[in-house]
mmCIF file of C-alpha atoms and ligand atoms in Angstrom:
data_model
loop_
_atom_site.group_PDB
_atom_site.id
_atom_site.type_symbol
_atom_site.label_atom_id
_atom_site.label_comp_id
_atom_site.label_asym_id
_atom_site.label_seq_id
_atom_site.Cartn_x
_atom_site.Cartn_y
_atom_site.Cartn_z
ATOM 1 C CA UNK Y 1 184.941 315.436 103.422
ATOM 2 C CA UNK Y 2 182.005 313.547 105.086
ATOM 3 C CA UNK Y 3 182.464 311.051 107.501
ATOM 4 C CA UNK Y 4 180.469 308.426 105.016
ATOM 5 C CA UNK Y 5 179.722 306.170 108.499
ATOM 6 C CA UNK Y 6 178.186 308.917 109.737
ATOM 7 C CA UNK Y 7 176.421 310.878 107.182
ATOM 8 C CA UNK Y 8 174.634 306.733 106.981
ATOM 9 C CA UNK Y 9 174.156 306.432 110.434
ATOM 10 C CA UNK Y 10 172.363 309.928 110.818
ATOM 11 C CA UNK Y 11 170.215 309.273 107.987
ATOM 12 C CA UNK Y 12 168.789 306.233 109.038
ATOM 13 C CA UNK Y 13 167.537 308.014 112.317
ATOM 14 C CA UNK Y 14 163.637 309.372 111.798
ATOM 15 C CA UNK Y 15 163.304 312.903 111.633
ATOM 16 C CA UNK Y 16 161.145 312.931 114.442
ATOM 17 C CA UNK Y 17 163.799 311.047 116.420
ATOM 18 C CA UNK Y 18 166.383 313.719 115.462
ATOM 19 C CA UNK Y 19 164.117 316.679 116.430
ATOM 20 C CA UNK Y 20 163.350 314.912 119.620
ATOM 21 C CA UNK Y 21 166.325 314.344 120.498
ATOM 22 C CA UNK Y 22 167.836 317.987 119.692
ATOM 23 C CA UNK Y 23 164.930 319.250 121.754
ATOM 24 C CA UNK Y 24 165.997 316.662 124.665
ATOM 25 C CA UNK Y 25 170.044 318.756 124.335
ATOM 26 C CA UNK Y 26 168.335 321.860 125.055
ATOM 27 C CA UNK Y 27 166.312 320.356 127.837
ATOM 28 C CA UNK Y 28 169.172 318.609 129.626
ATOM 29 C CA UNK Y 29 171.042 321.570 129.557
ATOM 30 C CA UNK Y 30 168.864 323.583 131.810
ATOM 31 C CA UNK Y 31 167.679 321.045 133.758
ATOM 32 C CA UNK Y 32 169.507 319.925 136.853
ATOM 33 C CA UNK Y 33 171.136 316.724 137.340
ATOM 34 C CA UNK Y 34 170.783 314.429 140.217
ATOM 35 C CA UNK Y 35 174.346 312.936 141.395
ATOM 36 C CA UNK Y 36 174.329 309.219 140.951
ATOM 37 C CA UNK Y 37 175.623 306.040 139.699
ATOM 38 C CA UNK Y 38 174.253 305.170 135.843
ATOM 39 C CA UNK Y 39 173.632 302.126 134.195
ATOM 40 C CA UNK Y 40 173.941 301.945 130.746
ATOM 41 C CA UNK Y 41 171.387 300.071 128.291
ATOM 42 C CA UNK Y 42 172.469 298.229 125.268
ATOM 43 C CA UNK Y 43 170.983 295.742 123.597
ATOM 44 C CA UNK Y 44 173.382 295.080 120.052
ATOM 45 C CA UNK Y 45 176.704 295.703 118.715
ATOM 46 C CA UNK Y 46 177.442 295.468 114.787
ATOM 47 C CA UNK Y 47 174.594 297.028 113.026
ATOM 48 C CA UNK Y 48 174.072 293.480 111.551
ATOM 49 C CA UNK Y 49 170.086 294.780 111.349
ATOM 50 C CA UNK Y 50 168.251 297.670 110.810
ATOM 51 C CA UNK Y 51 167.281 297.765 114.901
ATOM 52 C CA UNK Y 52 167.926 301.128 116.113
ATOM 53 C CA UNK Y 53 169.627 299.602 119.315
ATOM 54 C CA UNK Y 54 172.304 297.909 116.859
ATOM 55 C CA UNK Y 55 175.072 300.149 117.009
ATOM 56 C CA UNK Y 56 178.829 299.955 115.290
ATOM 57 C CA UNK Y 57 181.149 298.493 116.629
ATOM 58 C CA UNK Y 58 183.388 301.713 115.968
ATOM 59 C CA UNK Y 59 180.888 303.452 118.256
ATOM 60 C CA UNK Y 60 181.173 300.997 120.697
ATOM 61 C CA UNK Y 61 184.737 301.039 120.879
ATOM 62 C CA UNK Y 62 184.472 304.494 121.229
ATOM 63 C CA UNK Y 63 182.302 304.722 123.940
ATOM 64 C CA UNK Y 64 183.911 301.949 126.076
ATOM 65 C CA UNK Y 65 187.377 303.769 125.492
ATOM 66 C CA UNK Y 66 185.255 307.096 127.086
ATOM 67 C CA UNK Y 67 184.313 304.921 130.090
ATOM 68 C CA UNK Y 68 187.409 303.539 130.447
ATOM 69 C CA UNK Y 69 189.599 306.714 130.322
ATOM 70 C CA UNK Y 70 186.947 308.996 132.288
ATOM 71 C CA UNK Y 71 184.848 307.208 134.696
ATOM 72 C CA UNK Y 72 184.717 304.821 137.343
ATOM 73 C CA UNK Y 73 183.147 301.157 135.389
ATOM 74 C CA UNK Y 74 182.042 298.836 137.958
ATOM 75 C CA UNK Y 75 180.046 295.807 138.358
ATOM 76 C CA UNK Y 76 176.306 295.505 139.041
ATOM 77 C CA UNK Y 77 177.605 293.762 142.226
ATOM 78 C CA UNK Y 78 179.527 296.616 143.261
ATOM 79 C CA UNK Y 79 176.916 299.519 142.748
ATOM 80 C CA UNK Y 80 174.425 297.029 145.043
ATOM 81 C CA UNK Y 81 176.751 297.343 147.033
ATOM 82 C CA UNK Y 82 177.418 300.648 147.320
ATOM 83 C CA UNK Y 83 173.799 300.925 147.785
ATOM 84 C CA UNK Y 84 173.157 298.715 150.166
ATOM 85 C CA UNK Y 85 176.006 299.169 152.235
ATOM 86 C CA UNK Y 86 176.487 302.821 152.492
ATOM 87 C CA UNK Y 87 180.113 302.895 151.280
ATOM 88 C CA UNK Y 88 180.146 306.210 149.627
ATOM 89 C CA UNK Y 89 183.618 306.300 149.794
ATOM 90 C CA UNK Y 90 184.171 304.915 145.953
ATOM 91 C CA UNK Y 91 183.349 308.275 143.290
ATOM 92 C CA UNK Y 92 179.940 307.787 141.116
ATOM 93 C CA UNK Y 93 179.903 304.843 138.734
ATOM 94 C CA UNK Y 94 179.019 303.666 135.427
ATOM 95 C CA UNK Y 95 177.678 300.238 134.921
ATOM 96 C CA UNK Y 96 177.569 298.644 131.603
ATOM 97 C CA UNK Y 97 174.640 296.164 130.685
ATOM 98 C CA UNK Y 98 172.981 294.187 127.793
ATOM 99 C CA UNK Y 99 169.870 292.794 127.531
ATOM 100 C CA UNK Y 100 168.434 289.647 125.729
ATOM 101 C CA UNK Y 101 171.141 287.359 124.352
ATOM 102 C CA UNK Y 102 172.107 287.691 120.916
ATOM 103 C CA UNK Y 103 175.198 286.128 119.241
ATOM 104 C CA UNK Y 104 176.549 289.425 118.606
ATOM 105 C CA UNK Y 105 176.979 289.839 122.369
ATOM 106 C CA UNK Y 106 179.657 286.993 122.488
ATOM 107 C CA UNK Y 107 181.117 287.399 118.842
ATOM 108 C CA UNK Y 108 181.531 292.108 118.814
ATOM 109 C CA UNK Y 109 180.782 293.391 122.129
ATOM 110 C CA UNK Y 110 182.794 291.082 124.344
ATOM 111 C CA UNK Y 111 185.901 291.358 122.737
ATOM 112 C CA UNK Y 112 186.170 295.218 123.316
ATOM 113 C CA UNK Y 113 184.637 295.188 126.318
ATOM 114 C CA UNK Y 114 187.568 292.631 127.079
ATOM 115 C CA UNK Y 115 190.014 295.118 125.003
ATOM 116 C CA UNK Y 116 189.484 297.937 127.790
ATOM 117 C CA UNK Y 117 188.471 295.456 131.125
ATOM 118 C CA UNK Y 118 185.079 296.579 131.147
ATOM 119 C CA UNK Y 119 182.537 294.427 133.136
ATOM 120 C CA UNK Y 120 179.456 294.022 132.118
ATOM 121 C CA UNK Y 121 175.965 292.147 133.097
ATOM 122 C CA UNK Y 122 173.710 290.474 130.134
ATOM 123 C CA UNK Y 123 170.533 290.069 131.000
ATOM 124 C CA UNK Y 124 169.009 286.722 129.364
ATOM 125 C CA UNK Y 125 166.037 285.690 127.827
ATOM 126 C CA UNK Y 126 166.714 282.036 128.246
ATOM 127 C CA UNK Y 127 164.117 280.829 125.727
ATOM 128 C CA UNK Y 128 165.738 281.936 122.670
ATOM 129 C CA UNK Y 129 168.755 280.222 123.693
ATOM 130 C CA UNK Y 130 166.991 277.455 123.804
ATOM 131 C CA UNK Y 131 164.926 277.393 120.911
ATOM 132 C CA UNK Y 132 167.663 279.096 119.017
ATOM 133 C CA UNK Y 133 164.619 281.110 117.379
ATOM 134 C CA UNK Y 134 165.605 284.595 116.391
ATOM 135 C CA UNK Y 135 164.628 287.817 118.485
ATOM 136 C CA UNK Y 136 162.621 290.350 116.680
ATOM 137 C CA UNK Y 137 164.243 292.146 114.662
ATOM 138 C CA UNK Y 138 166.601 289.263 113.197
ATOM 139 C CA UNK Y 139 168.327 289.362 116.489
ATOM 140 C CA UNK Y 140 169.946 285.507 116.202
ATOM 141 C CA UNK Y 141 170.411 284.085 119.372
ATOM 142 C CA UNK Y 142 173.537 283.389 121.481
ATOM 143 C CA UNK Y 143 174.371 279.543 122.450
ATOM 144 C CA UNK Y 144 175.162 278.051 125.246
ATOM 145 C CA UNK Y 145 178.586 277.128 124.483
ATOM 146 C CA UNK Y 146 179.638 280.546 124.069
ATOM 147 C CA UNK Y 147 177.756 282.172 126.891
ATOM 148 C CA UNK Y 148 180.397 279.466 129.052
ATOM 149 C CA UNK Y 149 183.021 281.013 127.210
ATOM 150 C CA UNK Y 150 181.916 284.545 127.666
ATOM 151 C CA UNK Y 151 181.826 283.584 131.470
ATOM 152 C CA UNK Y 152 185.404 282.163 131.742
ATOM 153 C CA UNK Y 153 186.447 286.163 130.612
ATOM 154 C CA UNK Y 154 185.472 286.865 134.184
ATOM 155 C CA UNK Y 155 184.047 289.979 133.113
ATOM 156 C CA UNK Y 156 180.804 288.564 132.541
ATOM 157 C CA UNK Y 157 177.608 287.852 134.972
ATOM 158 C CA UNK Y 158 174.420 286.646 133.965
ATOM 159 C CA UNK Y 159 171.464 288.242 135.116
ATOM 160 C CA UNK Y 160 167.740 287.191 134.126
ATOM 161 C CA UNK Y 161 165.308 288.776 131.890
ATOM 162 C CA UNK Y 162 162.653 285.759 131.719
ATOM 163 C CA UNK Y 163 162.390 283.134 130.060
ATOM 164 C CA UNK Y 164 160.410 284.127 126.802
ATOM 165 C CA UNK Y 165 161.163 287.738 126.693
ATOM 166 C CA UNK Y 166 157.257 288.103 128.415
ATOM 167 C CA UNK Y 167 156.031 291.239 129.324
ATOM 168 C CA UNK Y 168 155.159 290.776 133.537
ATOM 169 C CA UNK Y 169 152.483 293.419 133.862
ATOM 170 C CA UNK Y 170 150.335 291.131 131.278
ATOM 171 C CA UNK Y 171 149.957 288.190 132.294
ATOM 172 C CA UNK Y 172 149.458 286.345 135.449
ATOM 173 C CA UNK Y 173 151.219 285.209 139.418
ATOM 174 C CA UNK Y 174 151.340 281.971 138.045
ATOM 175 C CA UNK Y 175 153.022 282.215 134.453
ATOM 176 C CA UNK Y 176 154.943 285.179 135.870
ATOM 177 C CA UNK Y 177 156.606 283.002 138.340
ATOM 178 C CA UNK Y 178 156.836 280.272 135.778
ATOM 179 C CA UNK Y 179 158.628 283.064 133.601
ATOM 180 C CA UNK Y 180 161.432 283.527 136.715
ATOM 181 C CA UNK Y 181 161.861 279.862 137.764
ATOM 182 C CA UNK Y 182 162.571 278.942 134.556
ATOM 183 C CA UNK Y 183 165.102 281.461 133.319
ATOM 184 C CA UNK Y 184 166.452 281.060 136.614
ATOM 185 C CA UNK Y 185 166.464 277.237 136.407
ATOM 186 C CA UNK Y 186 167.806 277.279 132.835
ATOM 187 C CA UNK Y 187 171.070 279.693 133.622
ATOM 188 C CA UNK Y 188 171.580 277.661 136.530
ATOM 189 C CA UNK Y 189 171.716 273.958 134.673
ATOM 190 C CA UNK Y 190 173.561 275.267 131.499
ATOM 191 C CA UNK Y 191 176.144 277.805 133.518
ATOM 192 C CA UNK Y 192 176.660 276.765 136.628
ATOM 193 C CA UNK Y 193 175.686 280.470 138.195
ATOM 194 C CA UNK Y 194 172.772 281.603 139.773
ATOM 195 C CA UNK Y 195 171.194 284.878 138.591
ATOM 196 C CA UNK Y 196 170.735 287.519 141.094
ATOM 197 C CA UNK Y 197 169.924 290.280 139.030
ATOM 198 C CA UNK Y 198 166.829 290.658 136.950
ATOM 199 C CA UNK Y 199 165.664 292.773 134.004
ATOM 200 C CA UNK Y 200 162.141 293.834 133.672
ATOM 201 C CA UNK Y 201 161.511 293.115 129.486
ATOM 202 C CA UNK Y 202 160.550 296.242 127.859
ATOM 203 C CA UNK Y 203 161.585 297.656 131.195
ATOM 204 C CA UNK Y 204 158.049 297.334 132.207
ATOM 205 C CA UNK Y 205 157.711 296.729 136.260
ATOM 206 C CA UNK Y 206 153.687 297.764 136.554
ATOM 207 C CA UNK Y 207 152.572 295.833 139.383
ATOM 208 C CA UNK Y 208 149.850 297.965 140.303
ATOM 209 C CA UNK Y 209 146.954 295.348 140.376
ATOM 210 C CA UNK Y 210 148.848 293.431 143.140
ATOM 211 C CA UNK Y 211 149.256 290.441 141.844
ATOM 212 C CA UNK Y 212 152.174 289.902 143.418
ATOM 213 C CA UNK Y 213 155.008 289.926 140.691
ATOM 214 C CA UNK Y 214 156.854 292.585 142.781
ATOM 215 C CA UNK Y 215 157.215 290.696 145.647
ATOM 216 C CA UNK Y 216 158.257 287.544 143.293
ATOM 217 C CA UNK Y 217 160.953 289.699 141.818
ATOM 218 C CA UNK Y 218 162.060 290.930 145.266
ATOM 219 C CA UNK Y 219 162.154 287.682 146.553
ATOM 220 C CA UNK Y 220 164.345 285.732 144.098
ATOM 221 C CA UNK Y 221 166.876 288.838 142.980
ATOM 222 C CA UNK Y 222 169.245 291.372 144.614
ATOM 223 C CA UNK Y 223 168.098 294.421 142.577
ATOM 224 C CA UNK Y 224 165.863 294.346 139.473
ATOM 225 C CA UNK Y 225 166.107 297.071 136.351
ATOM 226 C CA UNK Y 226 163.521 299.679 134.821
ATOM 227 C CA UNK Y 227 164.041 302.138 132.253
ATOM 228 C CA UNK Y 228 164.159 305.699 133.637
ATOM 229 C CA UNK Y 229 167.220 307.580 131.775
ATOM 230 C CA UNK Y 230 168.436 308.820 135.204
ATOM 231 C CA UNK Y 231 170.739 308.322 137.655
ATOM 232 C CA UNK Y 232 170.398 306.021 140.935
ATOM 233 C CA UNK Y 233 170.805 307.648 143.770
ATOM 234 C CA UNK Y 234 173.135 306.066 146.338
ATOM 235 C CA UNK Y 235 170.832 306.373 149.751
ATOM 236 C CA UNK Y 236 167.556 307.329 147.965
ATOM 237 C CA UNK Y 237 167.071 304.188 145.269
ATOM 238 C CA UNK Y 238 164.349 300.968 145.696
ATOM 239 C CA UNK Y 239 166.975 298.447 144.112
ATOM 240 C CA UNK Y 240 164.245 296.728 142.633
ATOM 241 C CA UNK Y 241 163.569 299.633 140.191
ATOM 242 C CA UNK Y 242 166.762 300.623 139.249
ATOM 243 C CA UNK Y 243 167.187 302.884 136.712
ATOM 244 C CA UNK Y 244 168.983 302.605 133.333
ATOM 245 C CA UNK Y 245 169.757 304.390 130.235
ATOM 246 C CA UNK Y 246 169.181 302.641 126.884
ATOM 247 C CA UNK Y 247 171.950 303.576 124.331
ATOM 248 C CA UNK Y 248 170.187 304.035 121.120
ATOM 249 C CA UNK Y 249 172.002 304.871 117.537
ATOM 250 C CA UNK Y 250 169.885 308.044 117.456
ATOM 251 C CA UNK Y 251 171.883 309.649 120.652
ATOM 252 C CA UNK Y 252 175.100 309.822 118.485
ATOM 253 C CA UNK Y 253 178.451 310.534 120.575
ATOM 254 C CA UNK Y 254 176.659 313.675 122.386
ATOM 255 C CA UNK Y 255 173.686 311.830 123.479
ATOM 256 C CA UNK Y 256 175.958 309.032 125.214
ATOM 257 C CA UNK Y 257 177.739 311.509 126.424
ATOM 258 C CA UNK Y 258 175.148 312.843 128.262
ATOM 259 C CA UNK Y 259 173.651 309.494 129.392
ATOM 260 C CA UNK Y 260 176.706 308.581 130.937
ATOM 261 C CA UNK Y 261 176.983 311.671 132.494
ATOM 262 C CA UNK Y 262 173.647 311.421 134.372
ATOM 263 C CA UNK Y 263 171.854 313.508 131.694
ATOM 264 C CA UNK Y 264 168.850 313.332 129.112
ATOM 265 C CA UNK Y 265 166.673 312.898 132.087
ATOM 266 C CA UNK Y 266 163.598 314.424 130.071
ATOM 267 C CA UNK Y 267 164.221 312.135 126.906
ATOM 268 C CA UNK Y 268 160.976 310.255 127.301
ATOM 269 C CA UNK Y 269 159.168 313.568 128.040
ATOM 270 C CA UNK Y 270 159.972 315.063 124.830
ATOM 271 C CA UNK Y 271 159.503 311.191 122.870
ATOM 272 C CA UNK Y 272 155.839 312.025 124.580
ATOM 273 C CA UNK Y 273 155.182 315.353 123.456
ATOM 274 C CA UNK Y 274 156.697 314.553 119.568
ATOM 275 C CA UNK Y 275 154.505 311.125 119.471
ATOM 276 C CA UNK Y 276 150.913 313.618 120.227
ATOM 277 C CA UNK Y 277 151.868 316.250 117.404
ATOM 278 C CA UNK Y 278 152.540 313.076 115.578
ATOM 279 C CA UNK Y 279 149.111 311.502 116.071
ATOM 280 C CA UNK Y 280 147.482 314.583 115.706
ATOM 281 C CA UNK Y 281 149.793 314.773 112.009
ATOM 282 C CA UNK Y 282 147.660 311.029 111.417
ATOM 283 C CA UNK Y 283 144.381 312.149 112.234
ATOM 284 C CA UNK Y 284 143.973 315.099 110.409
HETATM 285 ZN ZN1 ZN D 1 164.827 292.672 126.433
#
């Protein structure tokens, strides 16, 4: 008999996906890995929409019980560090984080995470909060009332992600920085913390025009996220463009498996090389 969760789950994922991501399994297993501390990517627990970042919470469960029982969890805090500091003492590390803010943080993840001590950073977009106007995708926000209850679990810090979810590498010094000092400003007035860890949205850090957003980012934050699927190298990583791995549905249990692991380092490469035969599918 047929799992019926996951005979759904598997047939919601695009073909393409699926065949990139089997081609990505063959990849990872030849290629070799790079011995470092991971940080995990979600974004939603509770398949409440049809986002492919909105997982179960059975497979979320499932994973954090993984993490708990075979590797060493530790804070965002603690890998800086580790990084900073040279202690190389401690074995490799897995860091859990989520990004934007929805209610589903406070009301599915949190509870399991809580279930097996895990610590985790969210990464807020403080507008939505605010506005309390959904995320794309249906994602409803999370309020301020519960974030202060998420934060009295002790397992919770608050990093920033911007205040309106804006994409830094399009627009300007000024509304970048406007972006930062409010998020900033907001978390600080409604929580009583000060953010000192940011998330680039759409993990997008292209300053390559020089308008100064990196230095901004260095400047107010202890170490700032990217996307990457790879491991950070303790010794060899800018903490400003630290890498993570974004959990998607579409990875399944082997896919995590590998993320957490340090694996799947060639994911986007093969997402690449599918999207071009799929274009070239369009135009013909
Ligand atoms: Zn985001």
């Amino acid at each position: 008999m047929v799992n019926p969760a996951q005979t759904s789950a598997t047939t919601e994922i695009p073909p393409s996906r699926r065949v990139a991501k089997r081609l990505a399994f063959v990849l990872d297993d030849v290629r070799p890995k790079t011995v470092g501390d991971v940080v995990l990517a979600y974004h939603r627990v509770g398949a409440r929409t049809p986002s492919p970042v909105d997982m179960s919470a059975s497979m979320f469960e499932r994973q954090m019980a993984h993490l708990r029982a075979a590797h060493d969890v530790m804070t965002l805090d603690e890998l800086d560090a580790y990084h900073r500091f040279g202690k190389h003492s401690r074995q490799f590390g897995v860091v859990v984080t989520f990004d934007d803010g929805t209610a589903d943080f406070v009301d599915v993840a949190l509870p399991i995470l809580a279930r097996y001590a895990i610590p985790v950073t969210l990464y807020l977009a403080t507008g939505p909060v605010d506005s309390q106007r959904n995320f794309p995708a249906n994602g409803v926000p999370v309020s301020w009332s519960a974030l202060r209850d998420a934060l009295s679990t002790g397992l919770v810090t608050i990093g920033a992600h911007t205040h309106t979810h804006r994409m830094l590498d399009r627009c300007s010094l000024a509304e970048a920085t406007a972006e930062i000092d409010t998020c900033i400003a907001r978390i600080e007035d409604e929580l009583g913390v000060t953010p000192t860890h940011f998330a680039y949205p759409k993990a997008v850090a292209s300053d390559e025009r020089g308008r100064g957003v990196d230095a901004l980012v260095r400047d107010r934050f202890d170490t700032a996220a990217i996307a990457g699927t790879r491991t950070n190298v303790r010794g060899a990583t800018d903490r400003w463009r630290l890498h993570r791995s974004p959990i998607q549905n579409a990875d399944l249990w082997e896919g995590f498996r590998r993320k957490v692991d340090g694996g799947m380092q060639t994911e986007d490469d093969v997402r690449r090389v599918i999207n071009l035969v799929r274009y070239r599918g369009k135009t013909a």
